[in-house]
mmCIF file of C-alpha atoms and ligand atoms in Angstrom:
data_model
loop_
_atom_site.group_PDB
_atom_site.id
_atom_site.type_symbol
_atom_site.label_atom_id
_atom_site.label_comp_id
_atom_site.label_asym_id
_atom_site.label_seq_id
_atom_site.Cartn_x
_atom_site.Cartn_y
_atom_site.Cartn_z
ATOM 1 C CA MET Y 1 6.593 50.896 -7.760
ATOM 2 C CA GLU Y 2 5.643 49.680 -11.239
ATOM 3 C CA GLN Y 3 3.126 51.364 -13.493
ATOM 4 C CA TYR Y 4 0.000 49.165 -13.378
ATOM 5 C CA GLU Y 5 -2.112 48.580 -16.402
ATOM 6 C CA PHE Y 6 -5.759 48.505 -15.331
ATOM 7 C CA LEU Y 7 -7.976 46.671 -17.788
ATOM 8 C CA GLY Y 8 -11.736 46.403 -17.452
ATOM 9 C CA ASP Y 9 -14.034 49.195 -16.448
ATOM 10 C CA CYS Y 10 -15.518 47.859 -13.280
ATOM 11 C CA MET Y 11 -14.814 48.111 -9.565
ATOM 12 C CA THR Y 12 -11.400 48.503 -7.997
ATOM 13 C CA LEU Y 13 -9.722 45.569 -6.292
ATOM 14 C CA GLN Y 14 -10.444 47.166 -2.905
ATOM 15 C CA GLU Y 15 -14.169 47.455 -3.716
ATOM 16 C CA ILE Y 16 -14.318 43.861 -4.953
ATOM 17 C CA ILE Y 17 -12.588 42.555 -1.821
ATOM 18 C CA ASP Y 18 -14.828 44.681 0.413
ATOM 19 C CA GLU Y 19 -18.004 43.154 -0.994
ATOM 20 C CA SER Y 20 -16.755 39.547 -1.255
ATOM 21 C CA ARG Y 21 -17.222 36.941 1.480
ATOM 22 C CA ARG Y 22 -15.718 33.775 -0.018
ATOM 23 C CA ILE Y 23 -12.592 34.802 -1.880
ATOM 24 C CA VAL Y 24 -10.390 32.070 -3.317
ATOM 25 C CA PHE Y 25 -6.833 32.896 -4.328
ATOM 26 C CA PHE Y 26 -5.310 30.774 -7.102
ATOM 27 C CA GLY Y 27 -1.576 31.370 -7.423
ATOM 28 C CA GLY Y 28 1.632 30.201 -9.000
ATOM 29 C CA ALA Y 29 5.377 30.700 -8.910
ATOM 30 C CA GLY Y 30 5.019 34.485 -9.455
ATOM 31 C CA VAL Y 31 3.599 34.799 -5.933
ATOM 32 C CA SER Y 32 6.985 33.819 -4.496
ATOM 33 C CA THR Y 33 9.370 35.751 -6.765
ATOM 34 C CA GLU Y 34 9.155 38.687 -4.325
ATOM 35 C CA SER Y 35 10.457 36.221 -1.705
ATOM 36 C CA GLY Y 36 13.513 35.538 -3.874
ATOM 37 C CA ILE Y 37 12.377 32.221 -5.386
ATOM 38 C CA PRO Y 38 12.678 32.283 -9.185
ATOM 39 C CA ASP Y 39 9.649 31.270 -11.258
ATOM 40 C CA PHE Y 40 9.855 29.241 -14.464
ATOM 41 C CA ARG Y 41 8.679 31.419 -17.323
ATOM 42 C CA SER Y 42 9.645 35.037 -16.496
ATOM 43 C CA GLN Y 43 12.663 36.549 -18.287
ATOM 44 C CA ASP Y 44 14.836 35.754 -15.257
ATOM 45 C CA GLY Y 45 12.991 32.469 -14.602
ATOM 46 C CA LEU Y 46 14.553 29.008 -14.585
ATOM 47 C CA TYR Y 47 13.392 28.240 -18.140
ATOM 48 C CA HIS Y 48 15.625 31.026 -19.437
ATOM 49 C CA GLN Y 49 18.741 29.779 -17.666
ATOM 50 C CA ARG Y 50 21.075 27.208 -19.190
ATOM 51 C CA PHE Y 51 21.281 23.715 -17.710
ATOM 52 C CA ASP Y 52 22.537 20.403 -19.147
ATOM 53 C CA TYR Y 53 18.903 19.395 -19.733
ATOM 54 C CA PRO Y 54 15.699 21.458 -20.083
ATOM 55 C CA PRO Y 55 14.122 22.071 -16.629
ATOM 56 C CA GLU Y 56 10.866 20.370 -17.733
ATOM 57 C CA GLU Y 57 12.895 17.208 -18.346
ATOM 58 C CA ILE Y 58 14.841 17.457 -15.068
ATOM 59 C CA LEU Y 59 11.572 17.828 -13.172
ATOM 60 C CA SER Y 60 9.990 14.740 -14.711
ATOM 61 C CA HIS Y 61 9.400 11.380 -13.093
ATOM 62 C CA SER Y 62 11.484 9.469 -15.640
ATOM 63 C CA PHE Y 63 14.437 11.860 -15.157
ATOM 64 C CA PHE Y 64 14.196 11.406 -11.371
ATOM 65 C CA GLU Y 65 14.375 7.626 -11.895
ATOM 66 C CA LYS Y 66 17.253 7.742 -14.391
ATOM 67 C CA HIS Y 67 19.386 10.672 -13.190
ATOM 68 C CA THR Y 68 18.512 10.970 -9.510
ATOM 69 C CA GLU Y 69 21.783 12.629 -8.538
ATOM 70 C CA TYR Y 70 21.482 15.359 -11.190
ATOM 71 C CA PHE Y 71 17.828 15.872 -10.229
ATOM 72 C CA TYR Y 72 18.869 16.509 -6.627
ATOM 73 C CA ARG Y 73 21.635 18.897 -7.621
ATOM 74 C CA PHE Y 74 19.090 21.049 -9.528
ATOM 75 C CA TYR Y 75 16.401 20.608 -6.898
ATOM 76 C CA ARG Y 76 18.609 21.663 -3.961
ATOM 77 C CA GLU Y 77 19.986 24.677 -5.791
ATOM 78 C CA LYS Y 78 16.846 25.971 -7.509
ATOM 79 C CA LEU Y 79 13.805 24.797 -5.591
ATOM 80 C CA LEU Y 80 14.969 24.321 -1.994
ATOM 81 C CA VAL Y 81 15.765 28.013 -1.595
ATOM 82 C CA GLU Y 82 17.266 28.564 1.842
ATOM 83 C CA GLY Y 83 15.862 31.281 4.106
ATOM 84 C CA ALA Y 84 12.935 32.299 1.856
ATOM 85 C CA GLU Y 85 10.329 34.237 3.843
ATOM 86 C CA PRO Y 86 6.686 35.034 3.055
ATOM 87 C CA ASN Y 87 6.218 38.354 1.249
ATOM 88 C CA ALA Y 88 3.440 40.953 1.356
ATOM 89 C CA ALA Y 89 1.167 38.826 -0.852
ATOM 90 C CA HIS Y 90 1.384 35.758 1.401
ATOM 91 C CA ARG Y 91 0.843 37.914 4.487
ATOM 92 C CA LYS Y 92 -2.181 39.785 3.097
ATOM 93 C CA LEU Y 93 -3.867 36.523 2.089
ATOM 94 C CA ALA Y 94 -3.381 35.124 5.602
ATOM 95 C CA GLU Y 95 -4.880 38.331 6.983
ATOM 96 C CA LEU Y 96 -7.897 38.035 4.658
ATOM 97 C CA GLU Y 97 -8.489 34.453 5.770
ATOM 98 C CA LYS Y 98 -8.256 35.433 9.436
ATOM 99 C CA ALA Y 99 -10.814 38.199 8.851
ATOM 100 C CA GLY Y 100 -13.220 35.608 7.408
ATOM 101 C CA LYS Y 101 -13.066 37.013 3.870
ATOM 102 C CA LEU Y 102 -10.966 34.367 2.125
ATOM 103 C CA SER Y 103 -11.994 30.714 2.148
ATOM 104 C CA ALA Y 104 -8.984 29.074 0.486
ATOM 105 C CA VAL Y 105 -5.638 29.465 -1.196
ATOM 106 C CA VAL Y 106 -5.071 27.117 -4.121
ATOM 107 C CA THR Y 107 -1.408 27.110 -5.031
ATOM 108 C CA GLN Y 108 0.798 25.494 -7.646
ATOM 109 C CA ASN Y 109 3.783 26.377 -5.459
ATOM 110 C CA ILE Y 110 5.715 23.861 -3.437
ATOM 111 C CA ASP Y 111 7.517 26.300 -1.122
ATOM 112 C CA GLY Y 112 5.125 26.313 1.870
ATOM 113 C CA LEU Y 113 5.248 30.118 2.192
ATOM 114 C CA HIS Y 114 1.461 30.527 2.478
ATOM 115 C CA GLN Y 115 1.389 28.342 5.598
ATOM 116 C CA MET Y 116 4.470 30.108 6.955
ATOM 117 C CA ALA Y 117 2.560 33.396 6.638
ATOM 118 C CA GLY Y 118 -0.353 31.930 8.622
ATOM 119 C CA SER Y 119 -2.781 30.688 5.941
ATOM 120 C CA LYS Y 120 -4.655 27.573 7.114
ATOM 121 C CA ASN Y 121 -6.779 26.343 4.228
ATOM 122 C CA VAL Y 122 -4.181 25.817 1.511
ATOM 123 C CA PHE Y 123 -4.528 23.353 -1.359
ATOM 124 C CA GLU Y 124 -1.039 22.534 -2.614
ATOM 125 C CA LEU Y 125 -1.762 21.109 -6.052
ATOM 126 C CA HIS Y 126 1.865 20.216 -6.728
ATOM 127 C CA GLY Y 127 2.894 19.075 -3.242
ATOM 128 C CA ALA Y 128 5.496 20.590 -0.914
ATOM 129 C CA VAL Y 129 9.273 20.541 -0.469
ATOM 130 C CA SER Y 130 8.741 20.182 3.277
ATOM 131 C CA ARG Y 131 7.516 16.585 2.874
ATOM 132 C CA ASN Y 132 9.820 13.846 1.649
ATOM 133 C CA TYR Y 133 9.331 10.079 1.752
ATOM 134 C CA CYS Y 134 11.459 6.991 1.416
ATOM 135 C CA THR Y 135 10.426 5.196 -1.786
ATOM 136 C CA LYS Y 136 11.045 1.842 -0.072
ATOM 137 C CA CYS Y 137 9.578 2.049 3.449
ATOM 138 C CA GLY Y 138 7.633 5.341 3.364
ATOM 139 C CA ALA Y 139 9.540 6.966 6.257
ATOM 140 C CA PHE Y 140 9.119 10.756 6.441
ATOM 141 C CA TYR Y 141 11.958 13.289 6.130
ATOM 142 C CA ASN Y 142 11.837 17.084 6.334
ATOM 143 C CA ALA Y 143 13.352 19.651 3.956
ATOM 144 C CA ASP Y 144 16.446 20.162 6.140
ATOM 145 C CA TYR Y 145 17.317 16.490 5.795
ATOM 146 C CA ILE Y 146 17.318 16.853 1.998
ATOM 147 C CA ARG Y 147 19.177 20.178 2.141
ATOM 148 C CA ASN Y 148 21.902 18.830 4.422
ATOM 149 C CA SER Y 149 22.381 15.504 2.677
ATOM 150 C CA GLU Y 150 24.790 15.005 -0.201
ATOM 151 C CA GLY Y 151 24.136 13.352 -3.542
ATOM 152 C CA VAL Y 152 21.039 11.175 -3.474
ATOM 153 C CA PRO Y 153 19.406 11.327 -0.020
ATOM 154 C CA ARG Y 154 18.860 7.884 1.453
ATOM 155 C CA CYS Y 155 16.648 6.538 4.209
ATOM 156 C CA THR Y 156 18.072 4.551 7.133
ATOM 157 C CA CYS Y 157 16.602 1.470 5.361
ATOM 158 C CA GLY Y 158 18.716 2.272 2.274
ATOM 159 C CA GLY Y 159 15.785 3.415 0.104
ATOM 160 C CA ILE Y 160 15.955 6.573 -2.024
ATOM 161 C CA ILE Y 161 14.037 9.526 -0.612
ATOM 162 C CA LYS Y 162 11.705 11.400 -2.964
ATOM 163 C CA PRO Y 163 10.207 14.844 -2.362
ATOM 164 C CA ASP Y 164 6.406 14.899 -2.140
ATOM 165 C CA VAL Y 165 6.228 17.200 -5.154
ATOM 166 C CA VAL Y 166 4.322 16.358 -8.313
ATOM 167 C CA LEU Y 167 6.830 15.878 -11.127
ATOM 168 C CA TYR Y 168 5.899 15.998 -14.804
ATOM 169 C CA GLU Y 169 4.353 12.607 -15.804
ATOM 170 C CA GLU Y 170 2.941 12.160 -12.269
ATOM 171 C CA PRO Y 171 -0.728 12.484 -11.295
ATOM 172 C CA LEU Y 172 -1.978 15.137 -8.878
ATOM 173 C CA ASN Y 173 -3.374 14.104 -5.494
ATOM 174 C CA GLU Y 174 -7.088 13.438 -6.043
ATOM 175 C CA GLU Y 175 -8.291 14.676 -2.663
ATOM 176 C CA THR Y 176 -6.341 17.947 -2.975
ATOM 177 C CA CYS Y 177 -7.692 18.547 -6.486
ATOM 178 C CA TYR Y 178 -11.251 17.848 -5.418
ATOM 179 C CA GLY Y 179 -10.943 20.254 -2.464
ATOM 180 C CA ALA Y 180 -9.456 22.949 -4.696
ATOM 181 C CA MET Y 181 -12.139 22.596 -7.365
ATOM 182 C CA ARG Y 182 -14.862 22.673 -4.760
ATOM 183 C CA ALA Y 183 -13.454 25.809 -3.091
ATOM 184 C CA ILE Y 184 -13.232 27.548 -6.481
ATOM 185 C CA ALA Y 185 -16.769 26.472 -7.427
ATOM 186 C CA GLU Y 186 -18.144 27.896 -4.156
ATOM 187 C CA ALA Y 187 -16.175 31.178 -4.264
ATOM 188 C CA ASP Y 188 -17.829 34.537 -4.846
ATOM 189 C CA CYS Y 189 -14.512 36.057 -5.962
ATOM 190 C CA LEU Y 190 -11.539 34.366 -7.606
ATOM 191 C CA ILE Y 191 -8.168 36.101 -7.595
ATOM 192 C CA VAL Y 192 -5.700 34.461 -9.977
ATOM 193 C CA ALA Y 193 -2.138 35.728 -9.563
ATOM 194 C CA GLY Y 194 1.490 35.035 -10.388
ATOM 195 C CA THR Y 195 0.848 32.238 -12.836
ATOM 196 C CA SER Y 196 1.332 31.856 -16.573
ATOM 197 C CA LEU Y 197 -1.696 29.482 -16.565
ATOM 198 C CA THR Y 198 0.145 27.069 -18.815
ATOM 199 C CA VAL Y 199 0.646 24.110 -16.471
ATOM 200 C CA TYR Y 200 -2.181 21.606 -16.752
ATOM 201 C CA PRO Y 201 -4.382 20.276 -15.249
ATOM 202 C CA ALA Y 202 -3.890 22.946 -12.523
ATOM 203 C CA ALA Y 203 -4.633 25.877 -14.845
ATOM 204 C CA SER Y 204 -7.933 24.328 -15.908
ATOM 205 C CA TYR Y 205 -9.351 24.474 -12.355
ATOM 206 C CA ILE Y 206 -10.163 28.170 -12.628
ATOM 207 C CA ARG Y 207 -12.926 27.140 -15.043
ATOM 208 C CA TYR Y 208 -14.933 25.867 -12.062
ATOM 209 C CA PHE Y 209 -15.470 29.439 -10.893
ATOM 210 C CA ARG Y 210 -19.124 30.509 -11.007
ATOM 211 C CA GLY Y 211 -18.965 33.546 -8.721
ATOM 212 C CA LYS Y 212 -19.226 37.262 -9.278
ATOM 213 C CA HIS Y 213 -15.712 38.708 -9.551
ATOM 214 C CA PHE Y 214 -12.800 37.206 -11.459
ATOM 215 C CA VAL Y 215 -9.606 39.188 -10.832
ATOM 216 C CA LEU Y 216 -6.269 38.566 -12.529
ATOM 217 C CA ILE Y 217 -3.005 39.951 -11.143
ATOM 218 C CA ASN Y 218 0.128 39.106 -13.118
ATOM 219 C CA ARG Y 219 3.288 40.781 -14.336
ATOM 220 C CA ASP Y 220 2.863 39.416 -17.879
ATOM 221 C CA LYS Y 221 -0.249 38.764 -19.934
ATOM 222 C CA THR Y 222 -1.985 35.399 -19.459
ATOM 223 C CA PRO Y 223 -4.401 33.341 -21.586
ATOM 224 C CA ALA Y 224 -7.227 34.269 -19.153
ATOM 225 C CA ASP Y 225 -6.847 38.081 -19.264
ATOM 226 C CA SER Y 226 -9.795 38.446 -21.625
ATOM 227 C CA TYR Y 227 -12.170 36.581 -19.243
ATOM 228 C CA ALA Y 228 -11.346 38.595 -16.127
ATOM 229 C CA ASP Y 229 -13.485 41.427 -14.729
ATOM 230 C CA LEU Y 230 -10.365 43.185 -13.521
ATOM 231 C CA VAL Y 231 -6.805 42.677 -14.795
ATOM 232 C CA LEU Y 232 -3.869 44.235 -12.967
ATOM 233 C CA HIS Y 233 -0.493 43.880 -14.652
ATOM 234 C CA GLY Y 234 2.015 44.376 -11.850
ATOM 235 C CA LYS Y 235 3.616 42.732 -8.844
ATOM 236 C CA VAL Y 236 1.189 40.788 -6.707
ATOM 237 C CA GLY Y 237 2.956 41.638 -3.414
ATOM 238 C CA GLU Y 238 2.871 45.357 -4.146
ATOM 239 C CA ILE Y 239 -0.754 45.251 -5.314
ATOM 240 C CA LEU Y 240 -2.074 43.204 -2.389
ATOM 241 C CA SER Y 241 -0.114 45.168 0.202
ATOM 242 C CA ALA Y 242 -2.189 48.239 -0.723
ATOM 243 C CA ILE Y 243 -5.426 46.442 0.232
ATOM 244 C CA GLU Y 244 -7.082 47.325 3.518
ATOM 245 C CA VAL Y 245 -8.701 44.317 5.176
ATOM 246 C CA LYS Y 246 -12.162 45.169 6.520
ATOM 247 C CA GLN Y 247 -14.423 42.626 8.257
HETATM 248 P P1 NAD E 301 5.379 30.319 -14.351
HETATM 249 O O1 NAD E 301 6.821 30.467 -14.087
HETATM 250 O O2 NAD E 301 4.966 29.573 -15.551
HETATM 251 O O3 NAD E 301 4.731 31.774 -14.465
HETATM 252 C C1 NAD E 301 4.912 32.728 -13.477
HETATM 253 C C2 NAD E 301 4.079 33.942 -13.842
HETATM 254 O O4 NAD E 301 4.137 34.838 -12.745
HETATM 255 C C3 NAD E 301 4.588 34.679 -15.065
HETATM 256 O O5 NAD E 301 3.501 34.906 -15.935
HETATM 257 C C4 NAD E 301 5.125 36.020 -14.510
HETATM 258 O O6 NAD E 301 4.821 37.100 -15.331
HETATM 259 C C5 NAD E 301 4.366 36.143 -13.213
HETATM 260 N N1 NAD E 301 5.088 36.834 -12.146
HETATM 261 C C6 NAD E 301 6.375 36.692 -11.757
HETATM 262 N N2 NAD E 301 6.626 37.432 -10.669
HETATM 263 C C7 NAD E 301 5.471 38.091 -10.377
HETATM 264 C C8 NAD E 301 5.078 39.009 -9.387
HETATM 265 N N3 NAD E 301 5.928 39.422 -8.435
HETATM 266 N N4 NAD E 301 3.805 39.459 -9.391
HETATM 267 C C9 NAD E 301 2.927 39.067 -10.350
HETATM 268 N N5 NAD E 301 3.236 38.199 -11.325
HETATM 269 C C10 NAD E 301 4.484 37.708 -11.320
HETATM 270 O O7 NAD E 301 4.721 29.752 -13.016
HETATM 271 P P2 NAD E 301 3.426 28.828 -12.817
HETATM 272 O O8 NAD E 301 2.330 29.260 -13.715
HETATM 273 O O9 NAD E 301 3.211 28.740 -11.367
HETATM 274 O O10 NAD E 301 3.874 27.391 -13.355
HETATM 275 C C11 NAD E 301 5.150 26.868 -13.032
HETATM 276 C C12 NAD E 301 5.180 25.590 -12.235
HETATM 277 O O11 NAD E 301 6.418 25.587 -11.530
HETATM 278 C C13 NAD E 301 4.140 25.449 -11.186
HETATM 279 O O12 NAD E 301 3.716 24.128 -11.217
HETATM 280 C C14 NAD E 301 4.859 25.711 -9.865
HETATM 281 O O13 NAD E 301 4.502 24.753 -8.919
HETATM 282 C C15 NAD E 301 6.294 25.416 -10.151
HETATM 283 N N6 NAD E 301 7.226 26.345 -9.461
HETATM 284 C C16 NAD E 301 7.037 26.608 -8.135
HETATM 285 C C17 NAD E 301 7.868 27.477 -7.464
HETATM 286 C C18 NAD E 301 7.616 27.753 -6.003
HETATM 287 O O14 NAD E 301 7.118 26.888 -5.285
HETATM 288 N N7 NAD E 301 7.902 28.949 -5.517
HETATM 289 C C19 NAD E 301 8.909 28.110 -8.152
HETATM 290 C C20 NAD E 301 9.097 27.798 -9.506
HETATM 291 C C21 NAD E 301 8.227 26.918 -10.152
#
């Protein structure tokens, strides 16, 4: 168990969760590191590993168009992690939603682990690896099809299949963004966790929060630490697993 750094002088996380009725959880890649999926910006994250091109470039729309085969090599190895299971953070959030305490999860992740843990109202700002579409005819393919194919995955019509994930240079889905912003604006408690808050526009959505308690849980410092009522520097799975869910 890590040593947590508690900043702020107010209530504990348990007290805040006890008194809140419309919690929104806003998370990023750090929520899934305890499930074995590497994030981008931690010391052991993908941005600190060596590839032929910088990961930001590989995960861009123009790179996908120009170097589709290389994109898929990186994507299969680093983002389509086989056998990843929800961790304590995903499970606790699903439990909070079931108890009527949490109204939405807004995630920058594309791994689908919140839904696998049982969360229902999930706004996936950057899409999901589970959905893949032919760029020619629009036919749907699941993640296993991509995982088990070789080179550039192709549709039966011959078209190239593209994952329904938002690459750099691509716009976010308007409806998803609107739903996420609305949920955050209506929340009485916002828990931001496992994100460096450096990917825009997603990171800007936390500014819509008008509620009472703004909690930040992250291993490293973030640009929003100074605005939060409670900052916990530690592992989100460990911290949330200690929470008791009361109706
Ligand atoms: P990021 O890599 O920029 O930052 C992750 C943050 O999480 C870091 O500040 C790190 O200190 C923190 N962190 C790591 N493990 C943690 C833990 N166990 N508990 C608490 N904090 C922890 O991630 P980001 O801000 O989400 O932005 C990266 C982008 O990459 C996002 O758009 C995301 O969609 C995408 N991405 C997604 C996945 C995934 O779906 N699992 C994985 C990698 C990257």
